[in-house]
XYZ file of N, CA and C in Angstrom:
741
model
N -11.832 -17.909 8.637
C -11.352 -17.875 7.310
C -11.984 -16.389 6.621
N -13.250 -16.233 8.338
C -13.946 -14.759 7.907
C -13.893 -13.615 7.011
N -12.886 -13.147 7.910
C -12.172 -12.109 7.495
C -10.940 -11.779 6.748
N -10.175 -13.208 6.001
C -9.074 -13.083 5.732
C -9.251 -12.984 4.345
N -9.992 -12.246 3.555
C -10.236 -12.788 2.267
C -9.624 -11.539 1.665
N -8.266 -11.400 0.688
C -8.639 -10.178 -0.027
C -7.570 -9.585 0.028
N -7.119 -8.031 -0.650
C -5.717 -7.708 -1.175
C -5.691 -6.156 0.308
N -4.604 -6.197 0.199
C -4.043 -5.500 1.436
C -4.330 -3.911 1.704
N -4.937 -3.314 2.406
C -5.336 -1.890 2.002
C -6.488 -1.923 1.027
N -6.707 -2.642 0.283
C -7.953 -2.587 -0.514
C -9.093 -3.463 -0.197
N -9.520 -4.623 -0.151
C -10.563 -5.181 0.752
C -10.128 -6.295 1.771
N -8.240 -5.897 2.309
C -8.458 -6.640 3.838
C -7.564 -5.721 4.168
N -7.239 -5.792 5.993
C -6.562 -5.355 6.488
C -7.381 -4.803 7.657
N -8.194 -4.163 7.297
C -9.070 -3.126 8.690
C -9.773 -4.151 9.650
N -9.712 -5.108 9.645
C -10.381 -5.770 10.918
C -9.702 -6.323 11.619
N -10.285 -7.130 12.853
C -9.351 -7.567 13.539
C -8.122 -8.325 14.062
N -6.999 -7.549 14.376
C -5.554 -8.309 14.219
C -5.640 -9.354 15.742
N -5.457 -9.538 16.282
C -5.999 -10.479 17.391
C -6.155 -12.021 17.064
N -5.534 -12.381 17.234
C -6.084 -13.768 17.051
C -7.086 -13.807 18.258
N -7.204 -13.942 19.548
C -8.576 -14.161 20.014
C -9.705 -14.012 19.616
N -9.659 -13.124 19.157
C -10.981 -12.662 18.426
C -12.139 -12.963 17.375
N -12.946 -13.122 17.582
C -14.206 -13.893 16.689
C -13.708 -13.756 15.116
N -13.152 -11.989 14.592
C -13.313 -11.866 13.714
C -11.652 -11.980 13.085
N -11.031 -12.275 14.271
C -9.212 -11.718 12.994
C -9.486 -12.384 11.451
N -8.531 -11.355 10.936
C -8.240 -11.492 9.404
C -6.793 -12.460 9.317
N -6.203 -13.314 10.638
C -5.535 -13.400 10.065
C -3.997 -12.391 9.469
N -2.947 -13.226 9.459
C -1.634 -12.366 9.252
C -1.276 -11.544 7.961
N -1.723 -11.900 6.705
C -1.911 -11.170 5.657
C -3.639 -11.631 4.909
N -4.121 -11.008 4.034
C -5.184 -11.371 3.421
C -4.386 -12.611 2.407
N -5.458 -13.974 2.482
C -5.689 -14.671 2.012
C -4.387 -15.898 2.270
N -4.462 -15.994 3.064
C -2.814 -16.495 3.949
C -3.676 -18.516 4.311
N -4.822 -18.842 4.362
C -5.020 -19.669 4.857
C -5.221 -20.752 4.092
N -5.171 -21.872 3.514
C -5.101 -22.863 3.052
C -6.479 -23.439 2.121
N -7.885 -22.513 2.796
C -8.814 -22.876 2.188
C -9.476 -21.448 1.268
N -8.759 -20.258 1.516
C -8.694 -19.150 1.088
C -8.061 -19.136 -0.026
N -6.846 -19.639 0.337
C -5.608 -19.684 -0.785
C -6.194 -20.318 -2.007
N -7.314 -21.587 -1.851
C -7.179 -23.032 -3.034
C -8.387 -22.301 -3.357
N -9.308 -21.642 -2.486
C -10.958 -20.720 -3.933
C -9.939 -19.809 -4.314
N -9.199 -19.097 -3.835
C -9.068 -17.741 -4.585
C -8.167 -18.642 -6.029
N -7.171 -19.792 -5.411
C -6.458 -20.038 -6.836
C -7.898 -20.404 -7.827
N -8.606 -21.298 -7.598
C -9.413 -20.909 -8.163
C -9.792 -20.752 -9.286
N -10.418 -19.723 -7.822
C -11.178 -18.664 -9.129
C -10.419 -17.883 -10.404
N -9.109 -17.251 -9.889
C -7.938 -16.657 -10.452
C -7.929 -18.074 -11.469
N -8.002 -19.188 -12.029
C -8.155 -20.371 -13.044
C -9.098 -19.679 -14.565
N -10.244 -19.331 -13.598
C -11.401 -19.567 -14.048
C -11.629 -18.331 -14.940
N -11.709 -17.620 -16.165
C -12.880 -17.266 -16.767
C -14.213 -17.131 -17.079
N -14.709 -18.461 -16.636
C -16.200 -18.003 -16.540
C -17.096 -18.047 -15.282
N -16.442 -17.740 -14.566
C -16.845 -17.298 -12.693
C -18.247 -15.760 -13.025
N -18.980 -15.812 -12.773
C -19.562 -13.935 -12.728
C -20.964 -14.596 -11.068
N -20.835 -15.421 -10.717
C -21.717 -14.988 -9.253
C -20.924 -15.776 -8.211
N -21.652 -15.494 -6.933
C -21.003 -15.997 -5.782
C -22.039 -15.792 -4.527
N -21.487 -16.372 -3.672
C -22.335 -16.598 -2.853
C -21.971 -16.778 -2.022
N -21.576 -16.618 -0.808
C -21.480 -16.846 1.190
C -22.660 -17.266 2.054
N -22.427 -18.255 2.426
C -23.933 -18.511 3.828
C -23.211 -18.334 4.931
N -23.503 -17.993 6.118
C -23.346 -17.445 7.198
C -24.677 -17.768 8.362
N -24.847 -17.456 9.449
C -25.849 -17.166 9.816
C -25.535 -16.365 10.701
N -26.150 -15.422 11.378
C -27.272 -15.697 12.320
C -28.856 -14.598 12.566
N -28.383 -13.777 11.383
C -29.511 -12.903 11.267
C -30.505 -12.839 10.257
N -30.823 -13.380 9.585
C -32.133 -13.413 8.476
C -32.120 -11.822 7.255
N -30.851 -12.289 6.742
C -30.868 -11.149 5.944
C -29.878 -11.609 4.552
N -30.229 -10.923 3.455
C -29.122 -11.516 2.505
C -28.490 -9.773 1.980
N -26.846 -9.760 1.752
C -26.492 -8.511 2.282
C -25.559 -8.108 0.558
N -25.469 -7.448 -0.154
C -25.297 -6.424 -0.498
C -23.634 -6.785 -0.748
N -22.614 -6.836 -1.709
C -21.054 -6.673 -1.518
C -20.637 -5.386 -1.066
N -20.353 -5.616 0.427
C -20.498 -3.841 1.052
C -19.447 -3.193 1.001
N -17.983 -4.172 0.796
C -16.801 -3.869 1.743
C -15.777 -3.864 0.423
N -15.676 -2.289 -0.541
C -14.573 -1.974 -1.581
C -14.539 -1.195 -1.412
N -13.064 -0.360 -1.495
C -12.340 1.056 -2.117
C -13.359 1.680 -3.115
N -13.680 0.975 -3.651
C -14.713 1.376 -5.397
C -16.108 1.376 -4.470
N -16.730 2.770 -4.261
C -18.003 2.725 -4.209
C -18.891 2.543 -5.403
N -19.459 1.788 -5.848
C -20.705 1.432 -6.627
C -21.874 2.488 -7.009
N -21.709 3.138 -7.822
C -22.582 4.244 -8.504
C -23.987 3.936 -8.261
N -25.177 4.722 -8.006
C -25.942 4.379 -8.227
C -26.823 3.303 -8.942
N -26.467 3.356 -10.166
C -27.564 2.440 -11.634
C -26.579 0.612 -11.217
N -25.146 0.908 -10.529
C -24.715 -0.653 -9.874
C -25.181 -0.891 -9.189
N -25.411 -0.075 -7.793
C -25.980 0.392 -6.576
C -27.809 -0.676 -6.675
N -28.502 -0.392 -7.707
C -29.734 -0.862 -8.226
C -29.602 -2.130 -8.859
N -28.826 -2.225 -9.474
C -28.900 -3.151 -9.975
C -29.136 -4.626 -9.270
N -27.743 -4.147 -8.285
C -27.175 -5.518 -7.125
C -28.515 -5.717 -6.307
N -29.136 -3.952 -6.472
C -30.176 -4.465 -4.795
C -31.618 -5.307 -5.334
N -31.787 -5.087 -6.730
C -33.196 -5.576 -7.552
C -32.474 -6.972 -7.319
N -31.502 -7.997 -7.564
C -30.957 -9.160 -7.646
C -31.201 -9.722 -6.124
N -30.854 -8.721 -5.220
C -30.496 -9.089 -3.754
C -31.981 -9.332 -3.075
N -32.940 -8.467 -3.533
C -34.530 -7.952 -2.977
C -35.168 -9.725 -3.278
N -35.025 -9.826 -5.057
C -35.068 -11.396 -5.463
C -35.000 -12.202 -4.668
N -33.677 -12.681 -4.531
C -33.151 -13.561 -3.500
C -33.812 -13.451 -1.601
N -34.166 -12.329 -1.269
C -34.711 -12.083 -0.391
C -36.162 -12.359 -0.063
N -36.764 -12.411 -1.469
C -38.174 -13.044 -1.416
C -38.596 -14.151 -1.564
N -37.265 -14.713 -2.018
C -37.404 -16.617 -2.246
C -37.443 -17.215 -1.129
N -35.853 -16.714 -0.806
C -36.122 -17.526 0.984
C -36.831 -16.758 1.884
N -37.504 -15.713 2.020
C -38.650 -15.804 2.857
C -40.393 -16.902 2.729
N -39.909 -16.558 1.450
C -40.878 -17.427 0.286
C -41.430 -19.077 1.174
N -40.126 -19.410 1.228
C -40.128 -20.816 1.495
C -40.860 -21.612 2.100
N -40.635 -21.023 3.558
C -40.770 -21.539 4.796
C -41.743 -20.507 5.504
N -41.424 -19.286 5.193
C -42.353 -18.348 5.648
C -41.501 -17.108 6.877
N -40.525 -17.531 7.337
C -39.852 -16.499 7.868
C -39.533 -15.282 6.884
N -38.841 -14.594 7.702
C -38.950 -13.009 6.878
C -37.691 -12.586 7.128
N -37.034 -12.414 6.156
C -35.483 -12.389 5.987
C -36.040 -10.694 4.781
N -34.556 -9.747 5.386
C -34.297 -8.405 4.810
C -33.381 -8.379 3.434
N -33.413 -7.281 2.998
C -32.275 -7.658 1.560
C -31.043 -5.960 3.152
N -30.496 -6.306 3.006
C -29.753 -4.766 3.871
C -28.317 -4.902 2.665
N -28.607 -3.678 2.827
C -27.681 -2.004 1.799
C -27.798 -1.298 3.154
N -27.508 -0.200 2.926
C -26.838 0.761 3.550
C -26.062 1.751 2.634
N -25.735 3.033 2.237
C -25.361 3.545 1.489
C -23.902 3.791 2.600
N -23.355 3.959 3.948
C -22.248 4.398 4.325
C -21.504 3.061 4.523
N -22.363 1.701 3.916
C -21.012 0.468 4.541
C -20.315 0.073 2.513
N -20.871 0.686 2.032
C -20.531 1.021 0.547
C -18.992 1.611 1.097
N -18.589 2.457 1.826
C -16.979 2.806 1.946
C -16.552 2.686 3.451
N -17.013 1.327 3.197
C -16.229 0.864 4.369
C -15.543 -0.246 4.277
N -14.046 0.176 4.366
C -13.050 -0.524 3.436
C -12.888 -1.982 4.554
N -11.927 -3.114 3.252
C -10.904 -3.767 4.012
C -10.926 -4.728 5.471
N -12.418 -4.757 5.178
C -12.481 -5.635 6.132
C -12.598 -7.180 5.821
N -12.078 -7.638 4.844
C -11.440 -8.858 4.818
C -12.667 -10.077 4.293
N -13.632 -9.072 4.353
C -14.753 -10.288 3.661
C -15.309 -10.630 2.517
N -15.765 -12.023 2.471
C -15.348 -12.532 1.149
C -16.423 -12.036 -0.193
N -17.681 -11.576 0.206
C -18.145 -10.579 -0.680
C -16.673 -9.294 -1.067
N -16.655 -8.937 -0.452
C -15.447 -7.853 -1.512
C -14.849 -8.042 -1.640
N -14.245 -9.407 -1.391
C -13.464 -10.035 -2.199
C -13.562 -10.305 -3.695
N -14.661 -10.700 -3.437
C -15.296 -11.051 -4.897
C -16.129 -10.541 -5.330
N -16.248 -9.302 -5.167
C -16.841 -7.868 -5.979
C -15.517 -7.092 -6.338
N -15.055 -6.774 -5.441
C -13.117 -5.861 -6.056
C -12.705 -6.511 -6.557
N -11.961 -7.215 -5.488
C -11.147 -8.297 -6.669
C -10.906 -9.403 -7.695
N -12.258 -9.948 -7.759
C -12.236 -10.490 -9.033
C -13.290 -9.872 -9.846
N -14.349 -9.269 -9.361
C -14.456 -8.384 -10.379
C -16.254 -9.102 -10.880
N -16.071 -9.760 -9.752
C -18.373 -10.180 -9.977
C -18.980 -8.985 -9.462
N -20.345 -8.435 -9.974
C -20.436 -8.230 -8.908
C -22.202 -8.719 -8.525
N -22.449 -9.968 -9.061
C -23.371 -10.858 -8.182
C -22.852 -11.202 -7.655
N -22.503 -10.953 -6.564
C -21.487 -11.234 -5.180
C -22.649 -11.193 -3.650
N -22.982 -12.085 -3.335
C -23.957 -11.791 -2.015
C -23.278 -12.400 -0.446
N -23.725 -12.093 0.461
C -23.810 -13.180 1.418
C -25.025 -13.052 2.006
N -25.511 -14.678 2.954
C -26.665 -15.105 3.233
C -26.726 -15.211 4.030
N -27.478 -13.952 5.645
C -27.414 -14.848 6.584
C -28.723 -15.418 7.144
N -28.386 -16.817 7.557
C -29.427 -17.619 7.765
C -30.016 -17.183 9.535
N -31.765 -17.472 9.115
C -32.373 -16.864 11.068
C -31.821 -18.552 11.548
N -30.432 -18.698 11.667
C -30.294 -19.941 12.449
C -29.503 -19.331 13.460
N -29.066 -20.449 14.725
C -27.944 -20.077 15.540
C -26.604 -20.918 14.996
N -25.423 -20.337 14.775
C -24.340 -21.345 15.179
C -24.567 -23.146 15.132
N -25.121 -22.956 16.892
C -25.480 -24.481 16.714
C -27.227 -24.551 16.504
N -27.309 -25.678 16.172
C -28.978 -25.703 15.165
C -29.816 -26.436 15.030
N -30.319 -26.532 15.636
C -31.656 -27.820 16.212
C -31.519 -29.043 15.303
N -31.365 -30.870 15.119
C -31.325 -31.236 13.742
C -32.999 -30.959 13.148
N -33.558 -30.405 13.640
C -35.347 -30.825 13.069
C -35.211 -29.162 12.250
N -34.133 -28.249 12.569
C -34.613 -26.936 11.518
C -33.693 -27.398 10.332
N -32.583 -28.558 10.265
C -31.353 -28.612 8.661
C -32.367 -28.608 7.473
N -32.854 -29.133 8.064
C -33.533 -29.687 6.454
C -34.729 -28.160 5.910
N -35.137 -27.584 6.821
C -35.650 -26.711 6.710
C -34.606 -25.734 6.246
N -33.715 -25.223 6.872
C -32.645 -24.272 6.314
C -31.779 -24.403 5.633
N -31.638 -26.180 4.325
C -31.238 -26.512 3.692
C -32.459 -25.954 2.091
N -33.432 -26.033 2.550
C -34.441 -25.684 1.380
C -34.256 -24.222 1.765
N -34.222 -23.502 2.494
C -33.679 -21.442 2.523
C -32.891 -21.593 1.224
N -31.959 -22.344 1.916
C -30.758 -22.035 0.861
C -30.368 -22.756 -0.234
N -31.441 -23.368 -1.274
C -32.119 -23.790 -1.647
C -32.205 -22.700 -3.021
N -33.677 -21.713 -2.156
C -34.522 -21.344 -2.670
C -33.308 -19.935 -3.193
N -32.173 -19.244 -2.731
C -31.467 -18.465 -2.649
C -29.753 -18.791 -4.459
N -30.274 -19.749 -3.772
C -28.796 -20.571 -4.562
C -29.225 -20.894 -6.589
N -30.847 -20.916 -6.727
C -31.289 -21.181 -7.509
C -31.777 -19.485 -8.298
N -31.842 -18.930 -7.056
C -32.655 -17.464 -8.085
C -31.112 -16.625 -8.411
N -30.734 -16.656 -7.168
C -29.068 -16.633 -8.169
C -28.441 -16.962 -9.319
N -28.123 -18.098 -9.632
C -27.707 -19.329 -10.574
C -28.533 -18.562 -11.638
N -29.887 -18.712 -12.102
C -30.819 -18.387 -12.727
C -30.300 -17.057 -13.384
N -30.449 -15.815 -12.827
C -29.380 -14.830 -13.389
C -28.436 -14.435 -13.120
N -27.313 -15.478 -12.939
C -26.093 -15.383 -13.308
C -25.887 -16.138 -15.535
N -27.332 -16.951 -14.945
C -27.177 -18.112 -16.456
C -27.786 -17.254 -17.704
N -28.209 -15.933 -17.326
C -28.658 -14.481 -18.522
C -27.712 -13.805 -18.776
N -26.599 -13.820 -18.070
C -24.864 -13.097 -18.440
C -24.307 -12.898 -19.960
N -24.196 -12.623 -20.304
C -23.910 -12.344 -21.987
C -22.056 -12.720 -21.406
N -21.617 -13.522 -22.735
C -20.534 -13.513 -22.486
C -19.700 -12.227 -22.352
N -20.594 -11.249 -23.526
C -19.858 -9.564 -23.006
C -19.239 -8.855 -22.091
N -20.882 -9.521 -21.369
C -20.545 -9.197 -19.940
C -20.087 -9.678 -18.994
N -19.547 -10.503 -19.413
C -18.757 -11.768 -17.925
C -16.977 -11.416 -18.787
N -16.724 -10.096 -18.531
C -15.218 -9.392 -18.984
C -14.541 -9.764 -17.240
N -13.368 -10.402 -17.171
C -13.010 -10.428 -16.041
C -11.740 -9.089 -15.824
N -12.320 -8.488 -15.241
C -11.232 -7.248 -14.512
C -9.788 -7.541 -14.621
N -8.690 -6.597 -14.271
C -7.786 -6.845 -13.294
C -7.427 -6.077 -12.013
N -7.172 -7.158 -11.391
C -6.747 -6.108 -9.979
C -6.087 -6.569 -8.977
N -6.389 -5.849 -8.555
C -4.659 -5.981 -7.110
C -4.644 -7.664 -6.787
N -5.505 -9.106 -6.833
C -5.728 -9.631 -6.606
C -4.572 -10.234 -7.641
N -5.543 -10.662 -8.944
C -4.969 -10.709 -10.266
C -3.593 -11.424 -10.590
N -4.198 -12.802 -11.408
C -2.157 -13.325 -11.611
C -2.207 -13.916 -13.552
N -1.343 -13.888 -13.984
C -1.206 -14.613 -15.080
C -1.104 -13.460 -15.858
N -1.402 -14.237 -17.395
C -0.568 -13.673 -18.370
C -1.551 -12.739 -19.254
N -2.922 -12.009 -18.576
C -3.274 -10.941 -18.820
C -2.970 -9.291 -18.228
N -2.491 -9.813 -17.294
C -1.991 -8.723 -15.679
C -0.304 -9.005 -16.106
N 0.913 -10.125 -16.734
C 1.956 -9.541 -18.130
C 2.067 -8.427 -18.428
N 0.640 -8.776 -19.547
C 0.338 -7.791 -20.305
C 0.879 -6.303 -20.137
N -0.959 -6.028 -18.720
C -0.616 -4.864 -18.260
C 0.164 -4.247 -18.246
N 0.825 -4.853 -16.966
C 2.211 -4.386 -16.676
C 3.081 -4.138 -18.262
N 3.406 -4.530 -18.726
C 3.883 -4.193 -19.874
C 3.615 -2.869 -20.673
N 2.461 -3.138 -20.866
C 1.818 -1.558 -21.417
C 2.002 -0.707 -20.494
N 1.761 -0.658 -19.413
C 1.891 0.643 -18.387
C 4.022 0.609 -18.195
N 4.261 -0.279 -18.506
C 6.047 -0.083 -18.952
C 5.982 1.173 -20.003
N 5.100 0.995 -21.312
C 5.423 1.348 -22.741
C 4.945 3.215 -22.603
N 3.741 2.855 -21.648
C 3.399 3.693 -21.279
C 3.729 4.992 -20.267
N 3.995 4.440 -19.375
C 4.113 5.034 -18.151
C 6.212 4.869 -17.803
N 6.301 6.168 -16.790
C 7.709 5.990 -16.793
C 7.520 4.805 -14.949
N 7.444 3.283 -16.097
C 7.375 2.382 -14.876
C 8.095 0.984 -15.324
N 8.888 0.314 -14.532
C 9.265 -1.060 -14.692
C 8.835 -2.502 -13.777
N 7.687 -2.408 -14.160
C 7.762 -3.849 -13.584
C 7.125 -5.174 -14.295
N 7.334 -5.804 -13.549
C 7.764 -6.978 -14.600
C 6.704 -7.969 -14.078
N 6.806 -9.401 -14.387
C 5.802 -10.049 -13.893
C 4.316 -10.821 -14.107
N 3.456 -11.427 -14.001
C 2.118 -11.358 -14.072
C 1.705 -11.354 -12.977
N 1.939 -10.608 -11.522
C 0.612 -10.474 -11.052
C 1.254 -8.892 -11.078
N -0.490 -8.619 -10.458
C -0.466 -7.195 -10.170
C 0.160 -6.848 -8.982
N 0.562 -5.932 -8.616
C 1.803 -5.333 -7.933
C 1.097 -4.372 -6.969
N 1.151 -3.963 -6.245
C 1.274 -2.685 -6.128
C 2.001 -1.473 -6.681
N 3.155 -1.634 -7.057
C 3.157 -0.616 -7.828
C 2.340 -0.743 -9.613
N 1.671 -2.059 -9.871
C 0.632 -1.529 -10.767
C -0.422 -1.389 -10.371
N -0.631 -1.324 -9.217
C -2.074 -0.313 -8.829
C -2.171 1.275 -9.273
N -0.651 1.465 -8.647
C -0.301 2.817 -8.235
C -0.080 3.108 -9.902
N 0.367 2.673 -10.694
C 0.099 2.909 -11.835
C -0.768 3.290 -12.871
N -1.354 2.229 -12.873
C -2.884 2.536 -13.162
C -3.239 3.689 -12.640
N -3.478 3.978 -11.609
C -4.015 5.330 -11.433
C -3.818 6.600 -11.771
N -2.025 6.255 -12.088
C -1.944 7.737 -12.313
C -2.048 7.535 -14.138
N -2.029 6.808 -14.790
C -2.541 6.590 -15.803
C -4.206 6.740 -16.448
N -4.961 6.338 -15.442
C -6.418 6.280 -15.622
C -6.684 7.871 -15.416
N -5.951 8.455 -14.921
C -6.453 9.998 -14.227
C -5.482 11.053 -15.192
N -4.353 10.656 -16.095
C -3.588 11.258 -17.326
C -4.771 10.550 -18.721
N -5.570 9.564 -18.482
C -6.396 9.263 -19.912
C -8.384 9.956 -19.756
N -8.470 10.549 -18.413
C -9.637 10.787 -17.656
C -10.913 10.023 -17.258
N -10.204 9.156 -16.841
C -10.867 7.390 -16.448
C -11.182 8.199 -14.903
N -12.007 7.345 -14.597
C -12.595 7.197 -13.059
C -10.791 6.345 -12.435
N -10.582 7.444 -11.594
C -8.972 6.900 -10.545
C -9.596 5.943 -9.530
N -9.041 4.457 -9.973
C -9.521 3.148 -9.518
C -7.885 2.460 -8.934
N -7.511 2.081 -9.984
C -6.213 1.365 -9.715
C -6.641 -0.218 -10.423
N -8.304 -0.305 -10.624
C -8.349 -1.072 -11.172
C -8.734 -1.055 -12.781
N -8.507 -2.415 -13.406
C -9.081 -2.162 -14.941
C -10.057 -2.624 -14.979
N -11.170 -2.261 -15.129
C -12.533 -2.312 -15.180
C -13.125 -2.353 -16.852
N -14.050 -2.576 -17.732
C -14.156 -1.858 -18.991
C -14.475 -0.711 -18.580
N -14.220 0.560 -18.577
C -13.860 1.909 -19.320
C -12.344 1.552 -19.621
N -11.948 1.546 -18.260
C -10.011 1.305 -18.563
C -10.058 0.216 -19.911
N -10.422 -0.826 -19.654
C -9.874 -1.943 -20.758
C -9.616 -1.453 -22.066
N -10.899 -0.695 -22.146
C -11.442 -0.365 -23.844
C -10.586 1.067 -24.594
N -10.381 1.821 -22.983
C -9.014 3.409 -23.227
C -8.150 2.397 -23.442
N -7.278 1.555 -22.584
C -6.014 0.926 -23.228
C -6.645 -0.205 -24.572
N -7.057 -0.164 -24.986
C -7.243 -1.207 -26.062
C -7.407 0.053 -27.120
N -7.906 0.746 -27.019
C -7.763 1.629 -28.373
C -6.172 1.860 -28.375
N -5.477 1.948 -27.116
C -4.120 2.321 -27.221
C -3.117 1.561 -27.682
N -3.594 0.290 -27.844
C -2.759 -0.803 -28.426
C -2.858 -2.117 -26.983
N -3.365 -2.296 -25.940
C -3.317 -3.606 -25.289
C -4.600 -4.423 -25.769
N -3.673 -5.565 -25.461
C -4.405 -6.627 -26.275
C -4.739 -7.706 -25.047
N -6.405 -7.620 -24.364
C -6.841 -8.573 -23.666
C -6.914 -10.435 -23.894
N -6.497 -11.192 -23.501
C -7.147 -12.435 -24.397
C -7.801 -13.061 -23.045
N -9.007 -13.050 -23.872
C -10.616 -14.096 -22.985
C -10.179 -15.406 -23.788
N -10.478 -16.381 -22.544
C -10.454 -17.396 -22.814
C -12.234 -17.549 -23.461
N -11.907 -18.541 -23.816
C -13.397 -19.428 -25.186
C -14.472 -20.027 -23.384
N -15.643 -19.462 -23.140
C -16.157 -19.594 -22.665
C -16.876 -21.184 -22.616
N -17.424 -22.263 -21.101
C -17.848 -23.002 -21.762
C -19.042 -23.323 -21.954
């Protein structure tokens, strides 16, 4: 499921389509039992604001790098600040050198189906990272405790930062992977404001395209995703976003 994450054309669809290859992306995005289960769980919650995926083997901490919506420099700096804190923590644990991996070109390399792309773009979680451990696919038994310690250090650093996120900051945006009552409300809002007829509680391709047109008409960044700026503008025009109470 390494490349099975995301929505076709947004965060999934550009990886290998040959099932004999190691980076085979699957027949469609989120098609496997594991990715389906995690996606459904994520969609059921409004109180998740951080994501971490553990891989091997290149000894680095990676920013969410695959998105059709390039994040601006201010966002990149926030992501890098936490990423470098995580890198420092894991490097200090047992003295193994890790690096923070972020390159401008990676922002625009879209639809590879990685989990961090799904977490950042489809789910709207800014604190979404992949950690590549300094270990092989087959690791010596004597390294297990060492690597477990390293994993704990990045999890601890990430969770401490996630715990500081306020309820106001933790707004679930609506994306092409969203389902539920708020999506139905958004589709109804678009039907009222635009010359469209979109039914149901799923964020469809029609929803995406209509959202882009509405954003353009309202002087917003055209992404097709209901980000906080889009939400604020729509709220001024009568859209009501129902927030769940966080525990």
